[in-house]
């Protein structure tokens, strides 16, 4: 039972990070029907930017949590500027092109960002400094660390804030109107280009936060670290129903739980043939089953193509 509870905690932490990145995928897709495959690399840039700032200020004598906040601000600024530029240069000119063109461009942008990061930060993995207390809290067997608590609390606050933004602000109404029909929204005074740019900026900020969480939780950063979290987050968005904010959150948490529980029990279930490093198969098996039974995802709805 202790192992099960521990894996639930680990799964919620992992799922929280997936959910933040999945929200970026689903917001962009919901508005312009684009899968931004470079989104995982935005997470990577955020983590490496944070590492750079923390390393630079390591001898400043500042408390760890202050260094973390400073690096978070820097990562958000860099990632939002990067995603804004990507949208304006790589995606906007292809907005009315066949759907395959922006998809290929997104894949190319992902490879380009990985290569540039490898040149700037070098290909070797780098240890991320321990900035928060590392002594775990004992929950009667299972344990939880300060970093994990920070991840869960921060994710909860961000998700509530994002839902409030989308449902109760002028920008949120403009985003929902643009997602429904950008041409009609434009006639009503909404500026679709500005709304789309804002969506990319918000998604980048979420990815930057997730990148720092990932670095702090796993203690290492490198130029290729965004590929697998990005792929898993995309899987989470599809699992929950891409284009649906609630679906992205649900998909991220479920994917994290499936992966963590699978990692905890995979060896026993297979008689030791498969170890915990094969836990990824559970996530993708779950995705295949859900899409076979419900192609639109758990919370997705069938919608007609917009005009």
C-alpha positions as YAML, in Angstrom:
chain: A
units: angstrom
residues:
- id: 1
  name: UNK
  ca: [0.00, 0.00, 0.00]
- id: 2
  name: UNK
  ca: [2.89, 2.36, 0.75]
- id: 3
  name: UNK
  ca: [4.29, 1.80, -2.72]
- id: 4
  name: UNK
  ca: [0.91, 2.52, -4.28]
- id: 5
  name: UNK
  ca: [0.48, 5.80, -2.38]
- id: 6
  name: UNK
  ca: [4.05, 6.81, -3.21]
- id: 7
  name: UNK
  ca: [3.41, 6.18, -6.90]
- id: 8
  name: UNK
  ca: [0.18, 8.19, -6.70]
- id: 9
  name: UNK
  ca: [2.16, 11.13, -5.33]
- id: 10
  name: UNK
  ca: [4.81, 10.73, -8.04]
- id: 11
  name: UNK
  ca: [2.10, 10.43, -10.68]
- id: 12
  name: UNK
  ca: [0.32, 13.59, -9.57]
- id: 13
  name: UNK
  ca: [3.60, 15.51, -9.68]
- id: 14
  name: UNK
  ca: [4.48, 14.16, -13.11]
- id: 15
  name: UNK
  ca: [0.93, 14.69, -14.37]
- id: 16
  name: UNK
  ca: [0.97, 18.29, -13.16]
- id: 17
  name: UNK
  ca: [3.97, 19.04, -15.37]
- id: 18
  name: UNK
  ca: [2.39, 17.25, -18.33]
- id: 19
  name: UNK
  ca: [-0.81, 19.23, -17.81]
- id: 20
  name: UNK
  ca: [0.97, 22.60, -17.97]
- id: 21
  name: UNK
  ca: [2.61, 21.73, -21.28]
- id: 22
  name: UNK
  ca: [-0.56, 20.09, -22.63]
- id: 23
  name: UNK
  ca: [-2.45, 23.33, -22.01]
- id: 24
  name: UNK
  ca: [-0.10, 25.10, -24.41]
- id: 25
  name: UNK
  ca: [-0.77, 22.51, -27.09]
- id: 26
  name: UNK
  ca: [-4.52, 22.56, -26.62]
- id: 27
  name: UNK
  ca: [-4.86, 26.37, -26.50]
- id: 28
  name: UNK
  ca: [-2.99, 26.82, -29.78]
- id: 29
  name: UNK
  ca: [-4.86, 23.98, -31.45]
- id: 30
  name: UNK
  ca: [-8.20, 25.25, -30.22]
- id: 31
  name: UNK
  ca: [-7.66, 28.64, -31.86]
- id: 32
  name: UNK
  ca: [-5.78, 27.96, -35.11]
- id: 33
  name: UNK
  ca: [-5.92, 24.14, -35.45]
- id: 34
  name: UNK
  ca: [-2.12, 23.89, -35.31]
- id: 35
  name: UNK
  ca: [-0.09, 21.27, -33.46]
- id: 36
  name: UNK
  ca: [2.96, 23.22, -32.29]
- id: 37
  name: UNK
  ca: [5.52, 20.41, -32.12]
- id: 38
  name: UNK
  ca: [8.17, 22.92, -31.07]
- id: 39
  name: UNK
  ca: [6.38, 23.39, -27.75]
- id: 40
  name: UNK
  ca: [8.52, 20.79, -25.97]
- id: 41
  name: UNK
  ca: [11.62, 22.70, -27.03]
- id: 42
  name: UNK
  ca: [10.18, 25.85, -25.42]
- id: 43
  name: UNK
  ca: [10.13, 23.87, -22.17]
- id: 44
  name: UNK
  ca: [13.78, 22.96, -22.77]
- id: 45
  name: UNK
  ca: [14.77, 26.58, -23.41]
- id: 46
  name: UNK
  ca: [13.02, 27.60, -20.19]
- id: 47
  name: UNK
  ca: [14.89, 24.98, -18.16]
- id: 48
  name: UNK
  ca: [18.27, 25.87, -19.68]
- id: 49
  name: UNK
  ca: [17.65, 29.59, -19.21]
- id: 50
  name: UNK
  ca: [16.84, 28.96, -15.57]
- id: 51
  name: UNK
  ca: [20.01, 26.88, -15.19]
- id: 52
  name: UNK
  ca: [22.06, 29.69, -16.74]
- id: 53
  name: UNK
  ca: [20.65, 32.32, -14.39]
- id: 54
  name: UNK
  ca: [21.00, 30.14, -11.31]
- id: 55
  name: UNK
  ca: [24.58, 29.23, -12.22]
- id: 56
  name: UNK
  ca: [25.45, 32.88, -12.86]
- id: 57
  name: UNK
  ca: [24.04, 33.96, -9.49]
- id: 58
  name: UNK
  ca: [25.33, 30.95, -7.56]
- id: 59
  name: UNK
  ca: [27.88, 33.02, -5.61]
- id: 60
  name: UNK
  ca: [25.53, 35.94, -4.91]
- id: 61
  name: UNK
  ca: [24.51, 34.62, -1.50]
- id: 62
  name: UNK
  ca: [20.81, 34.85, -2.31]
- id: 63
  name: UNK
  ca: [18.47, 32.23, -0.80]
- id: 64
  name: UNK
  ca: [17.57, 29.31, -3.04]
- id: 65
  name: UNK
  ca: [13.93, 30.28, -3.40]
- id: 66
  name: UNK
  ca: [14.93, 33.80, -4.50]
- id: 67
  name: UNK
  ca: [17.27, 32.35, -7.14]
- id: 68
  name: UNK
  ca: [14.43, 30.11, -8.30]
- id: 69
  name: UNK
  ca: [12.04, 33.07, -8.63]
- id: 70
  name: UNK
  ca: [14.61, 35.17, -10.50]
- id: 71
  name: UNK
  ca: [15.37, 32.30, -12.87]
- id: 72
  name: UNK
  ca: [11.62, 31.74, -13.36]
- id: 73
  name: UNK
  ca: [11.09, 35.36, -14.42]
- id: 74
  name: UNK
  ca: [14.03, 35.14, -16.82]
- id: 75
  name: UNK
  ca: [12.81, 31.84, -18.28]
- id: 76
  name: UNK
  ca: [9.28, 33.17, -18.80]
- id: 77
  name: UNK
  ca: [10.59, 36.30, -20.55]
- id: 78
  name: UNK
  ca: [12.89, 34.30, -22.85]
- id: 79
  name: UNK
  ca: [10.27, 31.65, -23.66]
- id: 80
  name: UNK
  ca: [7.45, 34.10, -24.34]
- id: 81
  name: UNK
  ca: [9.70, 36.16, -26.62]
- id: 82
  name: UNK
  ca: [10.78, 32.96, -28.39]
- id: 83
  name: UNK
  ca: [7.25, 31.63, -28.91]
- id: 84
  name: UNK
  ca: [6.01, 35.05, -30.06]
- id: 85
  name: UNK
  ca: [8.79, 35.14, -32.64]
- id: 86
  name: UNK
  ca: [8.12, 31.57, -33.77]
- id: 87
  name: UNK
  ca: [4.44, 32.32, -34.32]
- id: 88
  name: UNK
  ca: [5.11, 35.52, -36.20]
- id: 89
  name: UNK
  ca: [7.91, 34.21, -38.43]
- id: 90
  name: UNK
  ca: [7.19, 30.50, -38.89]
- id: 91
  name: UNK
  ca: [3.43, 30.01, -38.45]
- id: 92
  name: UNK
  ca: [1.63, 33.23, -39.37]
- id: 93
  name: UNK
  ca: [2.72, 33.24, -43.04]
- id: 94
  name: UNK
  ca: [1.36, 29.67, -43.34]
- id: 95
  name: UNK
  ca: [-1.96, 30.28, -41.62]
- id: 96
  name: UNK
  ca: [-3.97, 29.85, -44.84]
- id: 97
  name: UNK
  ca: [-1.68, 27.20, -46.33]
- id: 98
  name: UNK
  ca: [-2.60, 23.48, -46.49]
- id: 99
  name: UNK
  ca: [-2.49, 21.94, -43.02]
- id: 100
  name: UNK
  ca: [0.54, 19.82, -43.83]
- id: 101
  name: UNK
  ca: [2.76, 22.89, -44.37]
- id: 102
  name: UNK
  ca: [2.57, 24.33, -40.81]
- id: 103
  name: UNK
  ca: [2.86, 20.81, -39.38]
- id: 104
  name: UNK
  ca: [6.14, 20.22, -41.20]
- id: 105
  name: UNK
  ca: [7.29, 23.71, -40.23]
- id: 106
  name: UNK
  ca: [6.58, 22.94, -36.56]
- id: 107
  name: UNK
  ca: [8.68, 19.77, -36.76]
- id: 108
  name: UNK
  ca: [11.48, 21.70, -38.45]
- id: 109
  name: UNK
  ca: [11.31, 24.40, -35.78]
- id: 110
  name: UNK
  ca: [11.61, 21.73, -33.10]
- id: 111
  name: UNK
  ca: [14.80, 20.36, -34.66]
- id: 112
  name: UNK
  ca: [16.15, 23.88, -35.20]
- id: 113
  name: UNK
  ca: [15.65, 24.84, -31.55]
- id: 114
  name: UNK
  ca: [17.31, 21.63, -30.36]
- id: 115
  name: UNK
  ca: [20.31, 22.30, -32.59]
- id: 116
  name: UNK
  ca: [20.61, 25.94, -31.52]
- id: 117
  name: UNK
  ca: [20.35, 24.92, -27.85]
- id: 118
  name: UNK
  ca: [23.06, 22.32, -28.37]
- id: 119
  name: UNK
  ca: [25.32, 25.01, -29.86]
- id: 120
  name: UNK
  ca: [24.59, 27.58, -27.15]
- id: 121
  name: UNK
  ca: [24.56, 25.29, -24.09]
- id: 122
  name: UNK
  ca: [26.65, 22.36, -25.41]
- id: 123
  name: UNK
  ca: [25.29, 18.79, -25.64]
- id: 124
  name: UNK
  ca: [26.41, 17.44, -22.27]
- id: 125
  name: UNK
  ca: [23.82, 17.12, -19.45]
- id: 126
  name: UNK
  ca: [24.15, 19.70, -16.69]
- id: 127
  name: UNK
  ca: [23.21, 19.23, -13.03]
- id: 128
  name: UNK
  ca: [20.52, 21.60, -11.86]
- id: 129
  name: UNK
  ca: [21.41, 23.05, -8.43]
- id: 130
  name: UNK
  ca: [19.34, 22.06, -5.41]
- id: 131
  name: UNK
  ca: [17.64, 25.34, -4.43]
- id: 132
  name: UNK
  ca: [14.98, 24.13, -1.99]
- id: 133
  name: UNK
  ca: [15.32, 21.94, 1.12]
- id: 134
  name: UNK
  ca: [15.89, 18.33, 0.06]
- id: 135
  name: UNK
  ca: [14.74, 16.61, 3.26]
- id: 136
  name: UNK
  ca: [11.44, 14.85, 2.42]
- id: 137
  name: UNK
  ca: [8.32, 14.88, 4.58]
- id: 138
  name: UNK
  ca: [7.38, 11.45, 5.91]
- id: 139
  name: UNK
  ca: [3.69, 10.66, 5.35]
- id: 140
  name: UNK
  ca: [3.77, 7.44, 7.33]
- id: 141
  name: UNK
  ca: [5.75, 5.50, 4.76]
- id: 142
  name: UNK
  ca: [5.36, 7.44, 1.54]
- id: 143
  name: UNK
  ca: [7.38, 10.65, 1.32]
- id: 144
  name: UNK
  ca: [6.99, 13.93, -0.51]
- id: 145
  name: UNK
  ca: [9.67, 16.55, -1.08]
- id: 146
  name: UNK
  ca: [9.49, 20.33, -0.92]
- id: 147
  name: UNK
  ca: [9.98, 20.48, -4.69]
- id: 148
  name: UNK
  ca: [7.05, 18.13, -5.27]
- id: 149
  name: UNK
  ca: [4.82, 20.19, -2.96]
- id: 150
  name: UNK
  ca: [5.90, 23.32, -4.83]
- id: 151
  name: UNK
  ca: [5.02, 21.69, -8.15]
- id: 152
  name: UNK
  ca: [1.56, 20.59, -7.00]
- id: 153
  name: UNK
  ca: [0.67, 23.92, -5.38]
- id: 154
  name: UNK
  ca: [2.02, 26.03, -8.25]
- id: 155
  name: UNK
  ca: [0.22, 23.93, -10.85]
- id: 156
  name: UNK
  ca: [-3.07, 24.21, -8.97]
- id: 157
  name: UNK
  ca: [-2.77, 27.99, -8.73]
- id: 158
  name: UNK
  ca: [-1.85, 28.31, -12.41]
- id: 159
  name: UNK
  ca: [-4.71, 26.11, -13.58]
- id: 160
  name: UNK
  ca: [-7.27, 28.05, -11.54]
- id: 161
  name: UNK
  ca: [-5.84, 31.33, -12.82]
- id: 162
  name: UNK
  ca: [-5.93, 30.13, -16.43]
- id: 163
  name: UNK
  ca: [-9.54, 29.02, -16.16]
- id: 164
  name: UNK
  ca: [-10.45, 32.41, -14.69]
- id: 165
  name: UNK
  ca: [-8.56, 34.16, -17.51]
- id: 166
  name: UNK
  ca: [-10.32, 32.20, -20.24]
- id: 167
  name: UNK
  ca: [-13.82, 32.34, -18.75]
- id: 168
  name: UNK
  ca: [-13.99, 35.74, -17.03]
- id: 169
  name: UNK
  ca: [-11.76, 38.25, -18.82]
- id: 170
  name: UNK
  ca: [-11.92, 40.25, -22.03]
- id: 171
  name: UNK
  ca: [-8.92, 38.39, -23.43]
- id: 172
  name: UNK
  ca: [-10.56, 35.08, -22.58]
- id: 173
  name: UNK
  ca: [-13.75, 36.06, -24.41]
- id: 174
  name: UNK
  ca: [-11.67, 37.15, -27.39]
- id: 175
  name: UNK
  ca: [-9.84, 33.81, -27.35]
- id: 176
  name: UNK
  ca: [-13.11, 31.86, -27.26]
- id: 177
  name: UNK
  ca: [-14.57, 33.99, -30.03]
- id: 178
  name: UNK
  ca: [-11.49, 33.54, -32.21]
- id: 179
  name: UNK
  ca: [-11.54, 29.79, -31.59]
- id: 180
  name: UNK
  ca: [-15.20, 29.68, -32.66]
- id: 181
  name: UNK
  ca: [-14.81, 31.72, -35.85]
- id: 182
  name: UNK
  ca: [-11.91, 34.16, -36.38]
- id: 183
  name: UNK
  ca: [-13.59, 35.93, -39.30]
- id: 184
  name: UNK
  ca: [-16.75, 36.73, -37.37]
- id: 185
  name: UNK
  ca: [-14.70, 37.64, -34.29]
- id: 186
  name: UNK
  ca: [-12.77, 40.12, -36.44]
- id: 187
  name: UNK
  ca: [-16.02, 41.74, -37.55]
- id: 188
  name: UNK
  ca: [-16.97, 42.14, -33.89]
- id: 189
  name: UNK
  ca: [-13.84, 44.13, -33.06]
- id: 190
  name: UNK
  ca: [-11.57, 41.28, -31.98]
- id: 191
  name: UNK
  ca: [-8.05, 41.29, -33.44]
- id: 192
  name: UNK
  ca: [-7.38, 37.62, -34.25]
- id: 193
  name: UNK
  ca: [-3.64, 38.13, -34.80]
- id: 194
  name: UNK
  ca: [-3.24, 39.71, -31.36]
- id: 195
  name: UNK
  ca: [-5.30, 36.96, -29.74]
- id: 196
  name: UNK
  ca: [-3.25, 34.25, -31.42]
- id: 197
  name: UNK
  ca: [0.00, 35.92, -30.32]
- id: 198
  name: UNK
  ca: [-1.33, 36.17, -26.76]
- id: 199
  name: UNK
  ca: [-2.21, 32.48, -26.84]
- id: 200
  name: UNK
  ca: [1.33, 31.56, -27.90]
- id: 201
  name: UNK
  ca: [2.74, 33.81, -25.16]
- id: 202
  name: UNK
  ca: [0.57, 32.21, -22.46]
- id: 203
  name: UNK
  ca: [1.47, 28.73, -23.67]
- id: 204
  name: UNK
  ca: [5.17, 29.62, -23.61]
- id: 205
  name: UNK
  ca: [4.92, 30.91, -20.04]
- id: 206
  name: UNK
  ca: [3.29, 27.64, -18.95]
- id: 207
  name: UNK
  ca: [6.02, 25.65, -20.72]
- id: 208
  name: UNK
  ca: [8.73, 27.74, -19.02]
- id: 209
  name: UNK
  ca: [7.24, 27.03, -15.60]
- id: 210
  name: UNK
  ca: [6.98, 23.32, -16.44]
- id: 211
  name: UNK
  ca: [10.59, 23.31, -17.63]
- id: 212
  name: UNK
  ca: [11.86, 24.69, -14.33]
- id: 213
  name: UNK
  ca: [9.69, 22.20, -12.45]
- id: 214
  name: UNK
  ca: [11.13, 19.38, -14.53]
- id: 215
  name: UNK
  ca: [14.70, 20.56, -13.92]
- id: 216
  name: UNK
  ca: [14.18, 21.02, -10.18]
- id: 217
  name: UNK
  ca: [12.44, 17.66, -9.81]
- id: 218
  name: UNK
  ca: [14.90, 15.56, -11.84]
- id: 219
  name: UNK
  ca: [18.04, 17.62, -11.20]
- id: 220
  name: UNK
  ca: [19.42, 17.74, -14.74]
- id: 221
  name: UNK
  ca: [19.01, 19.76, -17.95]
- id: 222
  name: UNK
  ca: [20.19, 19.31, -21.53]
- id: 223
  name: UNK
  ca: [19.32, 20.33, -25.09]
- id: 224
  name: UNK
  ca: [17.19, 17.23, -25.84]
- id: 225
  name: UNK
  ca: [15.21, 17.22, -22.59]
- id: 226
  name: UNK
  ca: [12.08, 18.75, -24.14]
- id: 227
  name: UNK
  ca: [11.35, 16.03, -26.69]
- id: 228
  name: UNK
  ca: [9.84, 13.35, -24.45]
- id: 229
  name: UNK
  ca: [7.90, 15.70, -22.11]
- id: 230
  name: UNK
  ca: [6.58, 17.48, -25.21]
- id: 231
  name: UNK
  ca: [5.49, 14.21, -26.79]
- id: 232
  name: UNK
  ca: [3.89, 13.02, -23.55]
- id: 233
  name: UNK
  ca: [2.11, 16.36, -23.09]
- id: 234
  name: UNK
  ca: [0.77, 16.17, -26.64]
- id: 235
  name: UNK
  ca: [-0.41, 12.64, -25.84]
- id: 236
  name: UNK
  ca: [-2.09, 14.00, -22.70]
- id: 237
  name: UNK
  ca: [-3.84, 16.72, -24.70]
- id: 238
  name: UNK
  ca: [-5.16, 14.16, -27.20]
- id: 239
  name: UNK
  ca: [-6.11, 11.78, -24.39]
- id: 240
  name: UNK
  ca: [-8.22, 14.41, -22.67]
- id: 241
  name: UNK
  ca: [-9.62, 15.93, -25.87]
- id: 242
  name: UNK
  ca: [-7.36, 18.38, -27.67]
- id: 243
  name: UNK
  ca: [-8.82, 21.88, -27.81]
- id: 244
  name: UNK
  ca: [-10.44, 21.41, -24.39]
- id: 245
  name: UNK
  ca: [-8.69, 23.01, -21.37]
- id: 246
  name: UNK
  ca: [-10.30, 20.66, -18.89]
- id: 247
  name: UNK
  ca: [-9.36, 17.75, -21.12]
- id: 248
  name: UNK
  ca: [-5.71, 18.83, -21.17]
- id: 249
  name: UNK
  ca: [-5.64, 18.99, -17.37]
- id: 250
  name: UNK
  ca: [-7.38, 15.63, -16.99]
- id: 251
  name: UNK
  ca: [-5.22, 14.02, -19.65]
- id: 252
  name: UNK
  ca: [-2.01, 15.28, -18.07]
- id: 253
  name: UNK
  ca: [-2.89, 14.03, -14.59]
- id: 254
  name: UNK
  ca: [-4.15, 10.67, -15.88]
- id: 255
  name: UNK
  ca: [-1.05, 10.17, -18.00]
- id: 256
  name: UNK
  ca: [1.20, 10.93, -15.03]
- id: 257
  name: UNK
  ca: [-0.69, 8.49, -12.82]
- id: 258
  name: UNK
  ca: [-0.67, 5.75, -15.45]
- id: 259
  name: UNK
  ca: [3.04, 6.16, -16.02]
- id: 260
  name: UNK
  ca: [3.94, 6.28, -12.31]
- id: 261
  name: UNK
  ca: [1.78, 3.31, -11.33]
- id: 262
  name: UNK
  ca: [3.05, 1.39, -14.34]
- id: 263
  name: UNK
  ca: [6.65, 2.12, -13.31]
- id: 264
  name: UNK
  ca: [5.92, 0.89, -9.79]
- id: 265
  name: UNK
  ca: [4.30, -2.39, -10.78]
- id: 266
  name: UNK
  ca: [5.60, -3.14, -14.29]
- id: 267
  name: UNK
  ca: [8.35, -5.44, -13.08]
- id: 268
  name: UNK
  ca: [5.95, -7.53, -10.96]
- id: 269
  name: UNK
  ca: [3.31, -7.68, -13.70]
- id: 270
  name: UNK
  ca: [5.80, -9.00, -16.26]
- id: 271
  name: UNK
  ca: [7.74, -11.30, -13.96]
- id: 272
  name: UNK
  ca: [10.79, -9.07, -14.08]
- id: 273
  name: UNK
  ca: [11.02, -9.10, -17.89]
- id: 274
  name: UNK
  ca: [10.26, -5.39, -18.17]
- id: 275
  name: UNK
  ca: [11.64, -2.81, -15.77]
- id: 276
  name: UNK
  ca: [10.39, 0.64, -14.79]
- id: 277
  name: UNK
  ca: [12.20, 2.17, -17.78]
- id: 278
  name: UNK
  ca: [9.53, 0.59, -19.98]
- id: 279
  name: UNK
  ca: [6.75, 2.53, -18.21]
- id: 280
  name: UNK
  ca: [6.16, 4.64, -21.33]
- id: 281
  name: UNK
  ca: [4.31, 1.77, -22.97]
- id: 282
  name: UNK
  ca: [1.45, 2.11, -20.44]
- id: 283
  name: UNK
  ca: [0.86, 5.72, -21.42]
- id: 284
  name: UNK
  ca: [0.67, 4.99, -25.12]
- id: 285
  name: UNK
  ca: [-1.40, 1.83, -24.65]
- id: 286
  name: UNK
  ca: [-3.89, 3.96, -22.68]
- id: 287
  name: UNK
  ca: [-3.90, 6.53, -25.49]
- id: 288
  name: UNK
  ca: [-4.59, 3.84, -28.12]
- id: 289
  name: UNK
  ca: [-7.43, 2.37, -26.06]
- id: 290
  name: UNK
  ca: [-9.07, 5.75, -25.42]
- id: 291
  name: UNK
  ca: [-8.81, 6.86, -29.05]
- id: 292
  name: UNK
  ca: [-10.15, 3.50, -30.22]
- id: 293
  name: UNK
  ca: [-13.20, 3.77, -27.99]
- id: 294
  name: UNK
  ca: [-13.57, 7.57, -28.07]
- id: 295
  name: UNK
  ca: [-11.60, 9.19, -30.93]
- id: 296
  name: UNK
  ca: [-12.31, 12.73, -29.73]
- id: 297
  name: UNK
  ca: [-10.68, 12.08, -26.33]
- id: 298
  name: UNK
  ca: [-12.20, 11.80, -22.87]
- id: 299
  name: UNK
  ca: [-13.70, 15.31, -22.76]
- id: 300
  name: UNK
  ca: [-13.53, 16.17, -26.45]
- id: 301
  name: UNK
  ca: [-16.58, 16.68, -28.61]
- id: 302
  name: UNK
  ca: [-17.11, 16.07, -32.28]
- id: 303
  name: UNK
  ca: [-17.24, 19.41, -34.07]
- id: 304
  name: UNK
  ca: [-17.62, 20.37, -37.68]
- id: 305
  name: UNK
  ca: [-14.75, 22.06, -39.51]
- id: 306
  name: UNK
  ca: [-15.13, 25.81, -39.20]
- id: 307
  name: UNK
  ca: [-15.55, 28.01, -42.21]
...
